[in-house]
Short mmCIF file of C-alpha atoms and ligand atoms in Angstrom, two decimals:
data_model
loop_
_atom_site.label_atom_id
_atom_site.label_comp_id
_atom_site.label_asym_id
_atom_site.label_seq_id
_atom_site.Cartn_x
_atom_site.Cartn_y
_atom_site.Cartn_z
CA MET A 7 2.92 204.37 66.32
CA LEU A 8 2.62 204.09 70.07
CA SER A 9 1.65 200.77 68.93
CA ARG A 10 4.80 199.16 68.21
CA ARG A 11 6.20 201.63 71.51
CA LYS A 12 5.33 201.29 75.24
CA PHE A 13 5.24 204.59 76.85
CA ILE A 14 7.09 203.91 80.26
CA GLN A 15 5.73 205.07 83.80
CA LEU A 16 3.42 208.03 82.36
CA SER A 17 1.13 207.55 85.13
CA SER A 18 4.10 208.34 86.97
CA LEU A 19 4.83 211.34 86.42
CA ALA A 20 5.24 213.33 89.47
CA ALA A 21 7.09 210.44 90.59
CA PRO A 22 11.11 210.83 90.75
CA LEU A 23 11.67 208.29 88.65
CA LEU A 24 15.63 207.61 88.81
CA SER A 25 16.87 205.77 91.89
CA VAL A 26 20.15 207.31 93.61
CA LYS A 27 22.93 204.81 91.50
CA ASP A 28 20.55 205.36 88.02
CA VAL A 29 21.58 209.07 89.12
CA PHE A 30 25.21 209.30 89.98
CA SER A 31 25.21 206.50 87.12
CA GLN A 32 26.28 208.14 84.23
CA SER A 33 28.49 211.10 87.23
CA GLY A 34 31.91 211.24 87.83
CA LYS A 35 32.69 211.47 92.31
CA GLY A 36 33.44 215.45 92.98
CA ILE A 37 34.48 217.62 91.55
CA THR A 38 35.28 216.69 88.14
CA LYS A 39 37.19 219.77 86.31
CA PRO A 40 37.78 220.72 83.11
CA ILE A 41 35.36 218.81 81.70
CA VAL A 42 33.88 218.46 78.21
CA ILE A 43 30.74 217.09 77.38
CA SER A 44 28.60 217.32 73.82
CA THR A 45 25.80 215.86 71.94
CA TRP A 46 26.58 212.91 69.73
CA ALA A 47 28.88 209.91 69.39
CA PRO A 48 30.81 211.61 66.59
CA ASN A 49 31.13 214.29 68.28
CA VAL A 50 34.56 213.33 70.22
CA LYS A 51 36.54 215.19 68.06
CA ALA A 52 34.83 218.82 68.89
CA ASN A 53 35.32 216.76 73.09
CA ALA A 54 39.15 216.50 71.36
CA GLU A 55 38.59 220.40 70.30
CA ALA A 56 37.54 222.14 73.18
CA TRP A 57 39.83 219.76 75.25
CA ARG A 58 43.00 221.41 73.62
CA ILE A 59 42.10 224.20 75.52
CA LEU A 60 40.83 223.55 78.69
CA GLY A 61 43.66 220.85 78.82
CA ASN A 62 45.88 224.00 78.88
CA LYS A 63 43.87 226.05 81.36
CA GLY A 64 41.87 228.12 78.47
CA ARG A 65 38.28 229.17 79.96
CA ALA A 66 35.85 227.39 78.53
CA LEU A 67 34.15 229.52 76.61
CA ASP A 68 37.11 229.76 74.66
CA ALA A 69 36.91 225.44 74.68
CA VAL A 70 33.10 225.42 73.28
CA GLU A 71 33.58 227.66 69.91
CA ALA A 72 36.97 226.63 69.68
CA GLY A 73 34.87 222.52 69.64
CA VAL A 74 31.72 223.01 67.84
CA LYS A 75 33.98 224.88 65.24
CA ILE A 76 34.80 221.25 63.84
CA PRO A 77 31.06 219.87 63.34
CA GLU A 78 30.95 223.24 62.09
CA ALA A 79 33.70 222.79 59.18
CA ASP A 80 33.24 219.20 57.96
CA PRO A 81 31.10 218.45 54.83
CA ASN A 82 30.12 214.55 55.79
CA ASP A 83 28.25 216.38 58.77
CA MET A 84 24.77 216.78 57.36
CA SER A 85 23.02 218.80 60.33
CA VAL A 86 25.07 220.78 61.39
CA GLY A 87 27.12 224.19 59.19
CA TYR A 88 29.04 223.12 55.70
CA GLY A 89 27.09 220.30 54.31
CA GLY A 90 23.96 220.27 56.36
CA LEU A 91 21.47 219.19 54.52
CA PRO A 92 19.27 222.82 53.29
CA ASP A 93 15.87 224.11 53.90
CA ARG A 94 12.65 223.04 51.01
CA ASP A 95 13.80 226.51 49.21
CA GLY A 96 17.98 224.04 49.13
CA LYS A 97 19.50 226.83 50.57
CA VAL A 98 21.74 226.03 54.10
CA THR A 99 20.43 227.59 56.93
CA LEU A 100 22.56 228.17 59.95
CA ASP A 101 21.31 228.73 63.54
CA ALA A 102 23.71 228.99 66.65
CA CYS A 103 24.27 230.37 70.07
CA ILE A 104 27.05 231.11 73.13
CA MET A 105 26.86 231.75 76.37
CA ASP A 106 29.34 232.41 79.03
CA GLU A 107 30.42 232.18 82.82
CA PHE A 108 28.90 236.12 82.98
CA ALA A 109 25.97 235.49 81.30
CA ASN A 110 27.46 237.61 77.96
CA ILE A 111 25.08 236.12 75.01
CA GLY A 112 25.04 235.37 71.34
CA SER A 113 23.19 233.59 68.90
CA VAL A 114 22.69 234.28 64.91
CA MET A 115 19.38 232.97 63.36
CA ALA A 116 19.14 231.08 59.43
CA LEU A 117 22.01 232.32 58.20
CA GLU A 118 22.90 232.39 54.97
CA GLU A 119 26.61 231.52 53.82
CA ILE A 120 29.16 231.60 56.36
CA ILE A 121 30.49 228.17 58.27
CA HIS A 122 31.26 229.53 61.67
CA ALA A 123 28.06 230.92 62.62
CA ILE A 124 29.27 230.35 66.57
CA SER A 125 31.73 232.62 65.87
CA VAL A 126 29.28 235.17 64.20
CA ALA A 127 27.38 234.38 67.61
CA ARG A 128 30.33 235.42 69.65
CA LEU A 129 31.13 238.23 67.83
CA VAL A 130 27.37 239.21 68.19
CA MET A 131 28.32 239.10 72.25
CA GLU A 132 31.39 240.31 72.12
CA LYS A 133 30.66 243.81 69.05
CA THR A 134 27.57 244.42 69.34
CA PRO A 135 24.85 245.80 71.60
CA HIS A 136 22.37 243.18 71.12
CA VAL A 137 22.15 239.61 71.32
CA GLN A 138 20.54 237.94 68.85
CA LEU A 139 20.75 238.55 64.87
CA ALA A 140 18.48 236.97 62.23
CA GLY A 141 18.74 236.01 57.97
CA PRO A 142 21.14 238.29 56.09
CA GLY A 143 21.84 240.91 58.77
CA ALA A 144 22.79 237.90 60.20
CA LEU A 145 25.50 237.57 56.98
CA GLN A 146 25.98 242.05 57.36
CA PHE A 147 26.89 241.56 60.65
CA ALA A 148 29.38 238.61 59.89
CA LEU A 149 30.91 240.02 56.24
CA SER A 150 31.09 243.66 58.26
CA GLN A 151 33.73 241.13 60.13
CA GLY A 152 35.53 239.55 58.22
CA PHE A 153 33.61 236.33 57.57
CA LYS A 154 33.94 234.76 53.52
CA ARG A 155 30.58 234.51 51.86
CA GLU A 156 30.84 230.69 50.58
CA ASN A 157 28.12 227.73 49.40
CA LEU A 158 27.54 225.65 52.43
CA LEU A 159 25.60 223.59 49.76
CA THR A 160 27.79 220.24 49.55
CA PRO A 161 27.21 218.14 46.15
CA GLN A 162 26.29 214.77 48.55
CA SER A 163 22.88 218.05 50.97
CA GLU A 164 22.72 219.08 47.65
CA LYS A 165 21.82 215.33 45.58
CA GLU A 166 19.27 214.28 48.93
CA TRP A 167 17.39 217.43 48.60
CA LYS A 168 16.94 216.70 44.59
CA GLU A 169 15.48 213.61 46.21
CA TRP A 170 13.34 214.53 48.29
CA LEU A 171 12.17 217.22 46.09
CA LYS A 172 10.22 214.31 44.18
CA THR A 173 8.27 213.96 46.56
CA SER A 174 8.69 217.04 48.94
CA LYS A 175 7.13 215.67 52.01
CA TYR A 176 7.16 218.12 54.63
CA ASP A 177 7.72 216.51 57.92
CA PRO A 178 10.00 217.20 60.55
CA MET A 179 8.90 214.80 62.47
CA THR A 180 10.38 212.47 59.83
CA ILE A 181 13.90 212.37 58.21
CA PRO A 182 14.82 211.57 54.41
CA ASN A 183 16.76 208.60 53.42
CA MET A 184 19.07 208.74 53.86
CA LEU A 185 22.48 206.85 52.22
CA GLU A 186 21.86 203.32 53.93
CA GLN A 187 18.28 203.97 52.91
CA LYS A 188 18.68 204.34 49.12
CA ASP A 189 15.34 202.03 48.70
CA GLN A 190 13.04 203.38 50.35
CA LYS A 191 9.86 205.30 49.37
CA GLU A 192 8.15 206.52 52.70
CA PRO A 193 10.13 209.36 55.17
CA VAL A 194 11.28 207.44 58.25
CA PRO A 195 9.82 207.97 61.48
CA TYR A 196 11.04 207.90 64.38
CA PRO A 197 13.29 206.70 66.21
CA TRP A 198 15.59 206.56 63.45
CA PRO A 199 17.62 203.46 62.40
CA SER A 200 20.84 204.84 63.67
CA ALA A 201 22.68 204.21 60.86
CA MET A 202 20.64 206.62 59.22
CA VAL A 203 21.51 209.77 62.09
CA ASN A 204 25.33 209.90 62.71
CA HIS A 205 25.18 212.88 63.36
CA ASP A 206 23.15 215.62 64.58
CA THR A 207 23.49 219.28 65.87
CA ILE A 208 25.18 219.79 68.77
CA GLY A 209 25.46 221.14 71.72
CA MET A 210 28.50 221.50 73.66
CA VAL A 211 28.54 222.37 77.01
CA ALA A 212 32.37 222.20 79.34
CA MET A 213 33.51 223.77 83.21
CA ASP A 214 37.57 225.25 83.03
CA ASP A 215 39.88 224.96 85.70
CA MET A 216 38.63 228.09 86.72
CA GLY A 217 35.24 226.55 87.62
CA ASN A 218 33.99 228.50 85.28
CA LEU A 219 30.60 227.61 83.21
CA SER A 220 30.48 228.06 79.65
CA GLY A 221 28.05 226.92 76.28
CA ALA A 222 27.53 226.78 72.99
CA CYS A 223 25.46 225.33 70.06
CA THR A 224 25.15 224.95 66.35
CA THR A 225 23.04 223.02 64.12
CA SER A 226 21.51 223.90 60.54
CA GLY A 227 18.19 222.95 62.21
CA MET A 228 16.16 220.73 60.57
CA ALA A 229 16.26 219.24 57.18
CA TYR A 230 13.92 221.26 54.41
CA LYS A 231 12.54 223.51 56.70
CA MET A 232 10.29 225.74 55.77
CA HIS A 233 12.08 228.65 54.92
CA GLY A 234 13.94 230.70 57.64
CA ARG A 235 11.99 228.55 60.30
CA VAL A 236 13.88 228.79 63.56
CA GLY A 237 14.41 225.91 66.58
CA ASP A 238 15.46 226.25 69.61
CA SER A 239 19.21 225.85 69.23
CA PRO A 240 20.08 229.20 68.25
CA ILE A 241 17.28 230.49 71.48
CA ILE A 242 19.31 231.07 74.36
CA GLY A 243 16.83 229.03 77.26
CA ALA A 244 15.49 226.35 74.98
CA GLY A 245 18.74 225.45 73.06
CA LEU A 246 21.28 226.22 76.15
CA TYR A 247 21.50 227.48 79.08
CA VAL A 248 24.39 227.85 81.10
CA ASP A 249 24.20 230.15 84.65
CA ASN A 250 27.17 229.67 86.47
CA GLU A 251 26.61 229.33 90.20
CA VAL A 252 24.42 226.03 88.91
CA GLY A 253 24.83 224.60 85.71
CA ALA A 254 24.86 223.81 82.72
CA ALA A 255 22.30 222.46 79.62
CA THR A 256 21.80 221.73 76.05
CA SER A 257 19.65 219.93 74.18
CA THR A 258 19.00 218.50 70.63
CA GLY A 259 15.91 217.12 68.71
CA VAL A 260 12.84 218.81 67.51
CA GLY A 261 13.10 221.62 68.15
CA GLU A 262 9.02 223.75 68.40
CA GLU A 263 8.33 221.24 71.48
CA VAL A 264 11.42 221.87 73.25
CA VAL A 265 11.21 225.71 72.60
CA ARG A 266 8.21 225.53 74.29
CA ILE A 267 9.06 224.65 77.67
CA CYS A 268 12.51 226.72 77.38
CA GLY A 269 14.66 223.23 77.32
CA SER A 270 17.34 223.98 78.63
CA HIS A 271 17.16 226.93 80.76
CA THR A 272 13.53 224.31 82.17
CA VAL A 273 17.11 221.90 83.02
CA VAL A 274 19.47 224.16 85.07
CA GLU A 275 16.59 224.95 86.78
CA LEU A 276 15.63 221.85 87.85
CA MET A 277 19.76 221.56 89.39
CA ARG A 278 19.16 224.53 91.35
CA GLN A 279 16.39 223.39 93.10
CA GLY A 280 19.02 220.22 93.64
CA LEU A 281 18.46 217.51 91.23
CA SER A 282 20.55 215.73 89.20
CA PRO A 283 22.06 216.34 86.16
CA ALA A 284 20.27 212.49 85.25
CA LEU A 285 17.88 213.63 87.13
CA ALA A 286 16.81 217.34 85.25
CA CYS A 287 17.18 216.35 81.52
CA ARG A 288 14.56 214.07 82.81
CA LYS A 289 12.17 215.56 84.80
CA ALA A 290 12.20 217.80 81.53
CA VAL A 291 11.05 215.17 79.23
CA GLU A 292 8.12 214.38 81.39
CA ARG A 293 7.27 217.90 81.46
CA MET A 294 6.94 217.92 77.42
CA ILE A 295 5.05 214.96 78.01
CA LYS A 296 2.66 216.12 80.22
CA LEU A 297 2.20 218.76 77.97
CA ARG A 298 1.76 217.15 74.50
CA GLY A 299 1.32 213.50 74.49
CA LYS A 300 1.57 211.71 71.34
CA LYS A 301 2.76 214.58 69.85
CA ALA A 302 5.82 214.60 71.68
CA MET A 303 6.42 210.84 72.09
CA ASP A 304 6.34 210.68 69.38
CA VAL A 305 9.33 212.75 68.28
CA GLN A 306 13.15 212.71 69.51
CA VAL A 307 14.09 215.63 71.92
CA GLY A 308 17.31 215.02 74.14
CA PHE A 309 18.74 217.27 76.86
CA LEU A 310 22.23 216.62 78.15
CA ALA A 311 23.44 218.05 81.19
CA LEU A 312 26.68 219.48 83.42
CA ASN A 313 26.39 220.68 87.02
CA LYS A 314 29.01 222.81 89.53
CA LYS A 315 30.58 219.69 90.60
CA GLY A 316 31.50 217.90 87.31
CA GLN A 317 28.31 215.89 87.20
CA TYR A 318 26.34 215.36 84.49
CA GLY A 319 24.20 213.03 82.79
CA ALA A 320 21.28 213.13 80.21
CA PHE A 321 17.54 212.37 78.54
CA ALA A 322 15.86 211.28 75.63
CA ILE A 323 12.40 211.39 74.79
CA GLN A 324 13.71 208.41 71.82
CA LYS A 325 15.96 206.00 72.03
CA GLY A 326 19.31 206.36 70.53
CA PHE A 327 20.44 209.49 71.71
CA ASN A 328 24.21 209.68 73.06
CA TYR A 329 26.81 211.85 73.66
CA CYS A 330 30.54 212.53 75.04
CA VAL A 331 32.43 212.94 77.84
CA GLN A 332 36.23 214.07 78.03
CA THR A 333 37.70 214.85 81.94
CA ASP A 334 41.45 213.98 80.90
CA ASN A 335 44.17 213.38 77.81
CA SER A 336 42.55 210.17 77.25
CA GLY A 337 39.94 211.12 75.11
CA SER A 338 36.44 211.28 75.31
CA LYS A 339 33.81 208.19 76.44
CA VAL A 340 30.50 207.77 74.78
CA PHE A 341 27.41 207.11 76.75
CA ASP A 342 23.75 205.71 75.47
CA SER A 343 21.25 208.35 77.69
CA LYS A 344 18.58 206.26 79.44
CA TYR A 345 15.21 207.45 77.76
CA ILE A 346 11.42 207.19 78.21
CA MET A 347 9.97 205.54 74.74
CA ALA A 348 10.64 201.93 74.21
C1 SD4 B 11 16.18 222.05 65.62
N1 SD4 B 11 17.27 221.32 68.47
O1 SD4 B 11 16.37 223.28 64.81
C2 SD4 B 11 17.80 221.31 66.02
C3 SD4 B 11 18.03 220.67 65.18
C4 SD4 B 11 18.22 218.96 65.36
O2 SD4 B 11 17.92 216.71 65.35
O3 SD4 B 11 18.70 219.21 66.55
N2 SD4 B 11 17.90 218.21 65.51
O4 SD4 B 11 15.25 222.28 66.23
#
């Protein structure tokens, strides 16, 4: 794998790697608010839903919940909610978390049969003395709150899973053959062809008209994972972190690597030290690579961050990560993230 790639600037990990121009090229000037940013281009639809709230002076917390419910309900999004690819046993298990400007947090892990995991996470935050519920307990709580059981495995996801079962090769660093790759016999290593990965986990962070921040993250996790496996996405500090004094960050990609460095919290702490969102994301990626070397270089992780000025930025291990930003009624702009491997 490494032979096909060149790791850029590994030897200069300690040095600031982005020019001032780079740092601000993906950011607005002054305080931009309201603003919503999300991982992955197809989530312009999620941003638009969030904007319906933000554009009417609504609260960032309500905006991010409403926004991420769009891919959760979309059967064609095979990484989130309904239609998400299942685990190796054919079960769709969802992870989600939410955090507001007061450091209120809620999370569900390995939740089955409920489409809107993010709304269950919000109720964990608002209606229980706890911050995380997992598996059958999360389902029990959801049912007690009036959520309805649904079969989350769509015919398409079931078909993909059955195809995978023919080899049952478990490799969380790869994804199975998707529609465009029907003839391919082996799992495809990162970086995945962009046609194969039309979208992925949604992490969304927003600042509302009051200048308050919130974030949400929701996913069906890595396809064909072990039953019960939990990634970074529902873990506050890993898949999402919000500090209303500083900024907010979220992540996508191989959760095992993100958890190891408390990724999103790390990004926020780096912004607290004065780094721009883009540079903070880059430093977090560099930390993963410094700790893990090739094991991190061969996978994909992307971080996305927003600070209190409404500046935003991203950075990824591999080419291919993108994100969308909405600051007005004209809709989202999509940006390609910078990355470290080429
Ligand atoms: C996880 N971070 O479960 C999520 C999945 C993801 O690209 O983002 N996949 O590890």
